[in-house]
Short mmCIF file of N, CA and C and ligand atoms in Angstrom, two decimals:
data_model
loop_
_atom_site.label_atom_id
_atom_site.label_comp_id
_atom_site.label_asym_id
_atom_site.label_seq_id
_atom_site.Cartn_x
_atom_site.Cartn_y
_atom_site.Cartn_z
N MET K 1 -11.20 -12.51 4.64
CA MET K 1 -10.19 -13.31 5.38
C MET K 1 -10.25 -12.92 6.86
N ASP K 2 -10.52 -13.91 7.73
CA ASP K 2 -10.57 -13.62 9.16
C ASP K 2 -9.19 -13.23 9.68
N ASN K 3 -9.19 -12.38 10.68
CA ASN K 3 -7.95 -11.98 11.34
C ASN K 3 -6.97 -11.23 10.45
N CYS K 4 -7.46 -10.65 9.38
CA CYS K 4 -6.60 -9.83 8.53
C CYS K 4 -6.96 -8.36 8.77
N ILE K 5 -5.99 -7.61 9.25
CA ILE K 5 -6.24 -6.20 9.58
C ILE K 5 -6.75 -5.44 8.35
N PHE K 6 -6.12 -5.66 7.21
CA PHE K 6 -6.49 -4.85 6.04
C PHE K 6 -7.82 -5.30 5.43
N CYS K 7 -8.20 -6.58 5.58
CA CYS K 7 -9.57 -6.97 5.22
C CYS K 7 -10.56 -6.23 6.13
N GLY K 8 -10.21 -6.13 7.41
CA GLY K 8 -11.07 -5.40 8.35
C GLY K 8 -11.21 -3.93 7.97
N ILE K 9 -10.11 -3.33 7.51
CA ILE K 9 -10.16 -1.94 7.04
C ILE K 9 -10.99 -1.85 5.77
N ALA K 10 -10.78 -2.82 4.85
CA ALA K 10 -11.49 -2.79 3.56
C ALA K 10 -13.00 -2.90 3.75
N ASP K 11 -13.43 -3.70 4.74
CA ASP K 11 -14.89 -3.81 4.90
C ASP K 11 -15.44 -2.91 6.00
N GLY K 12 -14.60 -1.98 6.48
CA GLY K 12 -15.08 -0.93 7.37
C GLY K 12 -15.19 -1.33 8.84
N LYS K 13 -14.76 -2.56 9.18
CA LYS K 13 -14.86 -2.99 10.59
C LYS K 13 -13.75 -2.36 11.43
N ILE K 14 -12.64 -2.05 10.79
CA ILE K 14 -11.53 -1.38 11.48
C ILE K 14 -11.41 0.02 10.87
N PRO K 15 -11.39 1.06 11.72
CA PRO K 15 -11.36 2.41 11.17
C PRO K 15 -10.03 2.75 10.50
N SER K 16 -10.09 3.61 9.51
CA SER K 16 -8.87 4.10 8.85
C SER K 16 -9.17 5.47 8.28
N ARG K 17 -8.11 6.18 7.95
CA ARG K 17 -8.27 7.49 7.30
C ARG K 17 -8.20 7.27 5.80
N LYS K 18 -9.36 7.08 5.19
CA LYS K 18 -9.43 6.74 3.77
C LYS K 18 -9.19 7.98 2.90
N LEU K 19 -8.52 7.76 1.77
CA LEU K 19 -8.38 8.87 0.83
C LEU K 19 -8.89 8.52 -0.56
N TYR K 20 -9.14 7.27 -0.82
CA TYR K 20 -9.76 6.88 -2.09
C TYR K 20 -10.39 5.51 -1.90
N GLU K 21 -11.53 5.30 -2.55
CA GLU K 21 -12.18 3.99 -2.48
C GLU K 21 -13.03 3.78 -3.72
N ASP K 22 -12.97 2.59 -4.28
CA ASP K 22 -13.96 2.17 -5.27
C ASP K 22 -14.28 0.70 -5.00
N ASP K 23 -14.90 0.03 -5.97
CA ASP K 23 -15.32 -1.36 -5.73
C ASP K 23 -14.15 -2.31 -5.46
N GLU K 24 -13.01 -1.98 -6.05
CA GLU K 24 -11.88 -2.93 -6.04
C GLU K 24 -10.71 -2.55 -5.15
N VAL K 25 -10.52 -1.26 -4.93
CA VAL K 25 -9.33 -0.83 -4.20
C VAL K 25 -9.68 0.20 -3.14
N LEU K 26 -8.77 0.31 -2.18
CA LEU K 26 -8.91 1.29 -1.10
C LEU K 26 -7.54 1.89 -0.83
N ALA K 27 -7.51 3.20 -0.65
CA ALA K 27 -6.27 3.88 -0.23
C ALA K 27 -6.53 4.55 1.11
N PHE K 28 -5.58 4.40 2.02
CA PHE K 28 -5.74 4.98 3.36
C PHE K 28 -4.37 5.32 3.92
N HIS K 29 -4.36 6.28 4.84
CA HIS K 29 -3.10 6.72 5.43
C HIS K 29 -2.50 5.64 6.33
N ASP K 30 -1.18 5.50 6.23
CA ASP K 30 -0.48 4.56 7.11
C ASP K 30 -0.59 5.05 8.55
N ILE K 31 -0.82 4.13 9.47
CA ILE K 31 -1.02 4.50 10.88
C ILE K 31 0.29 5.00 11.51
N ARG K 32 1.43 4.59 10.98
CA ARG K 32 2.74 5.04 11.49
C ARG K 32 3.56 5.57 10.32
N PRO K 33 3.23 6.79 9.85
CA PRO K 33 3.89 7.29 8.64
C PRO K 33 5.38 7.52 8.84
N ILE K 34 6.14 7.24 7.79
CA ILE K 34 7.59 7.47 7.84
C ILE K 34 8.00 8.68 7.00
N ALA K 35 7.02 9.37 6.44
CA ALA K 35 7.30 10.55 5.62
C ALA K 35 6.03 11.40 5.63
N PRO K 36 6.14 12.68 5.23
CA PRO K 36 4.95 13.54 5.24
C PRO K 36 3.79 12.96 4.43
N VAL K 37 4.11 12.31 3.33
CA VAL K 37 3.09 11.58 2.57
C VAL K 37 3.40 10.10 2.72
N HIS K 38 2.50 9.37 3.31
CA HIS K 38 2.68 7.92 3.43
C HIS K 38 1.30 7.29 3.54
N PHE K 39 0.88 6.74 2.43
CA PHE K 39 -0.41 6.03 2.46
C PHE K 39 -0.25 4.68 1.76
N LEU K 40 -1.28 3.86 1.93
CA LEU K 40 -1.25 2.50 1.39
C LEU K 40 -2.41 2.34 0.42
N ILE K 41 -2.16 1.61 -0.65
CA ILE K 41 -3.25 1.24 -1.57
C ILE K 41 -3.34 -0.28 -1.56
N ILE K 42 -4.56 -0.77 -1.34
CA ILE K 42 -4.76 -2.22 -1.25
C ILE K 42 -5.87 -2.67 -2.20
N PRO K 43 -5.77 -3.92 -2.67
CA PRO K 43 -6.95 -4.52 -3.30
C PRO K 43 -7.94 -4.88 -2.19
N LYS K 44 -9.23 -4.71 -2.42
CA LYS K 44 -10.19 -5.05 -1.37
C LYS K 44 -10.26 -6.56 -1.15
N LEU K 45 -10.12 -7.32 -2.22
CA LEU K 45 -10.12 -8.78 -2.06
C LEU K 45 -8.78 -9.22 -1.50
N HIS K 46 -8.83 -10.12 -0.53
CA HIS K 46 -7.61 -10.54 0.14
C HIS K 46 -6.67 -11.30 -0.80
N VAL K 47 -5.45 -10.83 -0.88
CA VAL K 47 -4.36 -11.62 -1.45
C VAL K 47 -3.15 -11.30 -0.58
N ALA K 48 -2.45 -12.34 -0.12
CA ALA K 48 -1.49 -12.15 0.95
C ALA K 48 -0.27 -11.34 0.53
N SER K 49 0.25 -11.61 -0.65
CA SER K 49 1.49 -10.93 -1.06
C SER K 49 1.65 -11.08 -2.57
N LEU K 50 2.70 -10.47 -3.10
CA LEU K 50 2.98 -10.63 -4.54
C LEU K 50 3.24 -12.09 -4.90
N TYR K 51 3.74 -12.87 -3.95
CA TYR K 51 3.95 -14.30 -4.21
C TYR K 51 2.64 -15.02 -4.55
N ASP K 52 1.55 -14.47 -4.07
CA ASP K 52 0.26 -15.14 -4.22
C ASP K 52 -0.56 -14.62 -5.40
N CYS K 53 0.03 -13.72 -6.16
CA CYS K 53 -0.69 -13.15 -7.31
C CYS K 53 -0.54 -14.02 -8.54
N ASN K 54 -1.56 -13.99 -9.37
CA ASN K 54 -1.49 -14.64 -10.67
C ASN K 54 -2.18 -13.72 -11.69
N HIS K 55 -2.43 -14.26 -12.87
CA HIS K 55 -2.96 -13.39 -13.93
C HIS K 55 -4.29 -12.75 -13.54
N SER K 56 -5.04 -13.40 -12.64
CA SER K 56 -6.35 -12.84 -12.27
C SER K 56 -6.21 -11.53 -11.50
N HIS K 57 -5.04 -11.29 -10.94
CA HIS K 57 -4.82 -10.07 -10.17
C HIS K 57 -4.30 -8.90 -11.02
N GLN K 58 -4.02 -9.19 -12.29
CA GLN K 58 -3.45 -8.13 -13.13
C GLN K 58 -4.31 -6.87 -13.18
N PRO K 59 -5.63 -6.98 -13.37
CA PRO K 59 -6.42 -5.73 -13.45
C PRO K 59 -6.33 -4.88 -12.20
N VAL K 60 -6.44 -5.50 -11.03
CA VAL K 60 -6.44 -4.68 -9.81
C VAL K 60 -5.04 -4.13 -9.53
N LEU K 61 -4.01 -4.91 -9.84
CA LEU K 61 -2.65 -4.38 -9.66
C LEU K 61 -2.41 -3.21 -10.61
N GLY K 62 -2.91 -3.34 -11.83
CA GLY K 62 -2.78 -2.24 -12.79
C GLY K 62 -3.53 -1.01 -12.33
N LYS K 63 -4.70 -1.22 -11.77
CA LYS K 63 -5.49 -0.08 -11.27
C LYS K 63 -4.75 0.63 -10.14
N ILE K 64 -4.17 -0.15 -9.24
CA ILE K 64 -3.42 0.45 -8.12
C ILE K 64 -2.26 1.30 -8.65
N MET K 65 -1.51 0.75 -9.59
CA MET K 65 -0.37 1.51 -10.14
C MET K 65 -0.87 2.76 -10.86
N ALA K 66 -1.95 2.60 -11.62
CA ALA K 66 -2.46 3.73 -12.40
C ALA K 66 -3.01 4.84 -11.51
N LEU K 67 -3.47 4.49 -10.31
CA LEU K 67 -3.99 5.49 -9.37
C LEU K 67 -2.89 6.18 -8.58
N SER K 68 -1.73 5.55 -8.49
CA SER K 68 -0.73 6.00 -7.51
C SER K 68 -0.28 7.44 -7.74
N GLY K 69 -0.02 7.81 -8.98
CA GLY K 69 0.49 9.16 -9.26
C GLY K 69 -0.55 10.23 -8.92
N GLN K 70 -1.76 10.00 -9.34
CA GLN K 70 -2.84 10.96 -9.07
C GLN K 70 -3.03 11.15 -7.56
N LEU K 71 -3.09 10.03 -6.83
CA LEU K 71 -3.31 10.13 -5.37
C LEU K 71 -2.11 10.76 -4.68
N ALA K 72 -0.89 10.41 -5.12
CA ALA K 72 0.32 11.00 -4.52
C ALA K 72 0.30 12.52 -4.69
N ARG K 73 -0.04 12.96 -5.90
CA ARG K 73 -0.12 14.41 -6.16
C ARG K 73 -1.16 15.07 -5.27
N GLU K 74 -2.32 14.44 -5.18
CA GLU K 74 -3.40 15.01 -4.36
C GLU K 74 -3.00 15.12 -2.89
N GLN K 75 -2.14 14.20 -2.44
CA GLN K 75 -1.72 14.19 -1.03
C GLN K 75 -0.53 15.11 -0.76
N GLY K 76 0.01 15.72 -1.82
CA GLY K 76 1.08 16.69 -1.62
C GLY K 76 2.45 16.25 -2.09
N ALA K 77 2.56 15.07 -2.64
CA ALA K 77 3.85 14.64 -3.21
C ALA K 77 3.88 15.14 -4.66
N GLN K 78 4.34 16.37 -4.83
CA GLN K 78 4.28 17.04 -6.13
C GLN K 78 5.52 16.79 -6.95
N ASP K 79 6.60 16.35 -6.30
CA ASP K 79 7.90 16.34 -6.98
C ASP K 79 8.54 14.96 -6.90
N GLY K 80 7.70 13.95 -6.87
CA GLY K 80 8.21 12.59 -6.85
C GLY K 80 7.78 11.82 -5.62
N PHE K 81 7.79 10.55 -5.75
CA PHE K 81 7.39 9.67 -4.64
C PHE K 81 7.94 8.29 -4.94
N ARG K 82 7.75 7.40 -3.98
CA ARG K 82 8.23 6.02 -4.16
C ARG K 82 7.10 5.06 -3.85
N CYS K 83 6.98 4.04 -4.69
CA CYS K 83 6.05 2.92 -4.43
C CYS K 83 6.88 1.76 -3.89
N ILE K 84 6.45 1.20 -2.79
CA ILE K 84 7.18 0.05 -2.22
C ILE K 84 6.17 -1.06 -1.93
N ILE K 85 6.50 -2.26 -2.37
CA ILE K 85 5.70 -3.44 -2.00
C ILE K 85 6.63 -4.40 -1.29
N ASN K 86 6.57 -4.38 0.04
CA ASN K 86 7.38 -5.32 0.81
C ASN K 86 6.77 -6.71 0.67
N THR K 87 7.63 -7.68 0.40
CA THR K 87 7.11 -9.03 0.14
C THR K 87 7.91 -10.08 0.90
N GLY K 88 7.20 -10.82 1.75
CA GLY K 88 7.80 -11.96 2.43
C GLY K 88 8.79 -11.57 3.51
N ARG K 89 9.46 -12.57 4.04
CA ARG K 89 10.38 -12.37 5.17
C ARG K 89 11.53 -11.44 4.81
N VAL K 90 12.18 -11.71 3.70
CA VAL K 90 13.32 -10.90 3.31
C VAL K 90 12.88 -9.47 2.96
N GLY K 91 11.68 -9.36 2.40
CA GLY K 91 11.14 -8.03 2.09
C GLY K 91 10.58 -7.31 3.30
N ARG K 92 10.66 -7.97 4.48
CA ARG K 92 10.19 -7.39 5.76
C ARG K 92 8.71 -7.03 5.71
N GLN K 93 7.91 -7.87 5.04
CA GLN K 93 6.47 -7.65 5.03
C GLN K 93 5.92 -7.94 6.42
N GLU K 94 5.11 -7.02 6.95
CA GLU K 94 4.52 -7.21 8.28
C GLU K 94 3.05 -7.59 8.21
N VAL K 95 2.34 -6.97 7.28
CA VAL K 95 0.90 -7.26 7.13
C VAL K 95 0.72 -8.08 5.85
N TYR K 96 0.18 -9.29 6.04
CA TYR K 96 0.05 -10.20 4.89
C TYR K 96 -1.30 -10.04 4.19
N HIS K 97 -1.53 -8.82 3.74
CA HIS K 97 -2.57 -8.48 2.77
C HIS K 97 -1.86 -7.49 1.85
N LEU K 98 -1.71 -7.86 0.60
CA LEU K 98 -0.89 -7.07 -0.32
C LEU K 98 -1.22 -5.58 -0.24
N HIS K 99 -0.19 -4.77 -0.15
CA HIS K 99 -0.38 -3.31 -0.10
C HIS K 99 0.81 -2.63 -0.74
N VAL K 100 0.51 -1.51 -1.39
CA VAL K 100 1.55 -0.68 -1.98
C VAL K 100 1.70 0.55 -1.09
N HIS K 101 2.93 0.77 -0.59
CA HIS K 101 3.21 2.00 0.14
C HIS K 101 3.49 3.11 -0.88
N ILE K 102 2.88 4.27 -0.66
CA ILE K 102 3.21 5.45 -1.45
C ILE K 102 3.85 6.44 -0.47
N ILE K 103 5.11 6.74 -0.73
CA ILE K 103 5.91 7.51 0.23
C ILE K 103 6.52 8.71 -0.48
N GLY K 104 6.33 9.88 0.09
CA GLY K 104 6.90 11.08 -0.53
C GLY K 104 6.73 12.27 0.38
N GLY K 105 6.85 13.42 -0.21
CA GLY K 105 6.79 14.66 0.54
C GLY K 105 7.85 15.60 0.02
N PRO K 106 8.06 16.69 0.71
CA PRO K 106 8.97 17.70 0.16
C PRO K 106 10.44 17.29 0.17
N ASP K 107 10.83 16.42 1.08
CA ASP K 107 12.26 16.08 1.17
C ASP K 107 12.63 14.98 0.20
N VAL K 108 13.91 14.97 -0.15
CA VAL K 108 14.42 13.92 -1.04
C VAL K 108 14.48 12.62 -0.23
N LEU K 109 14.00 11.56 -0.81
CA LEU K 109 14.06 10.26 -0.15
C LEU K 109 15.49 9.75 -0.12
N PRO K 110 15.82 8.90 0.83
CA PRO K 110 17.16 8.31 0.81
C PRO K 110 17.32 7.41 -0.41
N GLY K 111 18.57 7.05 -0.71
CA GLY K 111 18.81 6.12 -1.80
C GLY K 111 17.99 4.86 -1.62
N MET K 112 17.79 4.13 -2.71
CA MET K 112 16.86 3.01 -2.65
C MET K 112 17.28 1.98 -1.60
N LEU K 113 18.55 1.60 -1.60
CA LEU K 113 19.10 0.72 -0.57
C LEU K 113 20.44 1.32 -0.15
N VAL K 114 20.78 1.13 1.13
CA VAL K 114 22.06 1.65 1.60
C VAL K 114 23.16 0.69 1.16
N ARG K 115 24.18 1.23 0.47
CA ARG K 115 25.30 0.37 0.04
C ARG K 115 26.18 0.06 1.23
N LYS K 116 26.60 -1.19 1.35
CA LYS K 116 27.48 -1.56 2.47
C LYS K 116 28.93 -1.40 2.05
P1 5GP L 1 4.64 -3.80 5.62
O1 5GP L 1 5.90 -3.89 6.41
O2 5GP L 1 3.78 -5.02 5.78
O3 5GP L 1 4.90 -3.46 4.17
O4 5GP L 1 3.89 -2.55 6.18
C1 5GP L 1 2.67 -2.59 6.87
C2 5GP L 1 2.27 -1.16 7.14
O5 5GP L 1 0.95 -1.14 7.63
C3 5GP L 1 3.14 -0.44 8.17
O6 5GP L 1 3.70 0.74 7.59
C4 5GP L 1 2.16 -0.11 9.31
O7 5GP L 1 2.41 1.14 9.90
C5 5GP L 1 0.82 -0.16 8.60
N1 5GP L 1 -0.27 -0.59 9.46
C6 5GP L 1 -0.29 -1.68 10.28
N2 5GP L 1 -1.47 -1.77 10.91
C7 5GP L 1 -2.22 -0.73 10.48
C8 5GP L 1 -3.56 -0.30 10.80
O8 5GP L 1 -4.28 -0.89 11.59
N3 5GP L 1 -3.98 0.82 10.15
C9 5GP L 1 -3.21 1.50 9.25
N4 5GP L 1 -3.74 2.59 8.69
N5 5GP L 1 -1.95 1.12 8.94
C10 5GP L 1 -1.47 0.02 9.56
ZN1 ZN L 2 -6.81 -9.38 3.97
#
């Protein structure tokens, strides 16, 4: 996909700090981390968001989820972490290439959403 930052990262045209790669997925550190552990896992094939997924994406989504715990542990999130997939305008998605944020570290994360 032209003009997609994460496609550029997936095919090596845009540099990133990679921590895992295979034929289908790539994990790399977020450029603006919000926690001591903050990396992204993406499918290499472009899909814009969860809204655009169908049954054909099940294997790669399953692989991403199945990798998340192992990679989080390896990166130092030993006592828990959070997976976040921001989707669409309300979900405050900024990059429209599906990605899972893995966020953790030694401190306790804030509650899932702040109650008003
Ligand atoms: P979103 O709000 O779409 O879920 O989050 C996009 C994330 O991608 C942000 O946390 C942002 O810091 C990260 N990001 C944006 N551009 C780049 C980039 O060029 N390289 C890396 N490594 N991360 C990026
Ligand atoms: Zn893309």
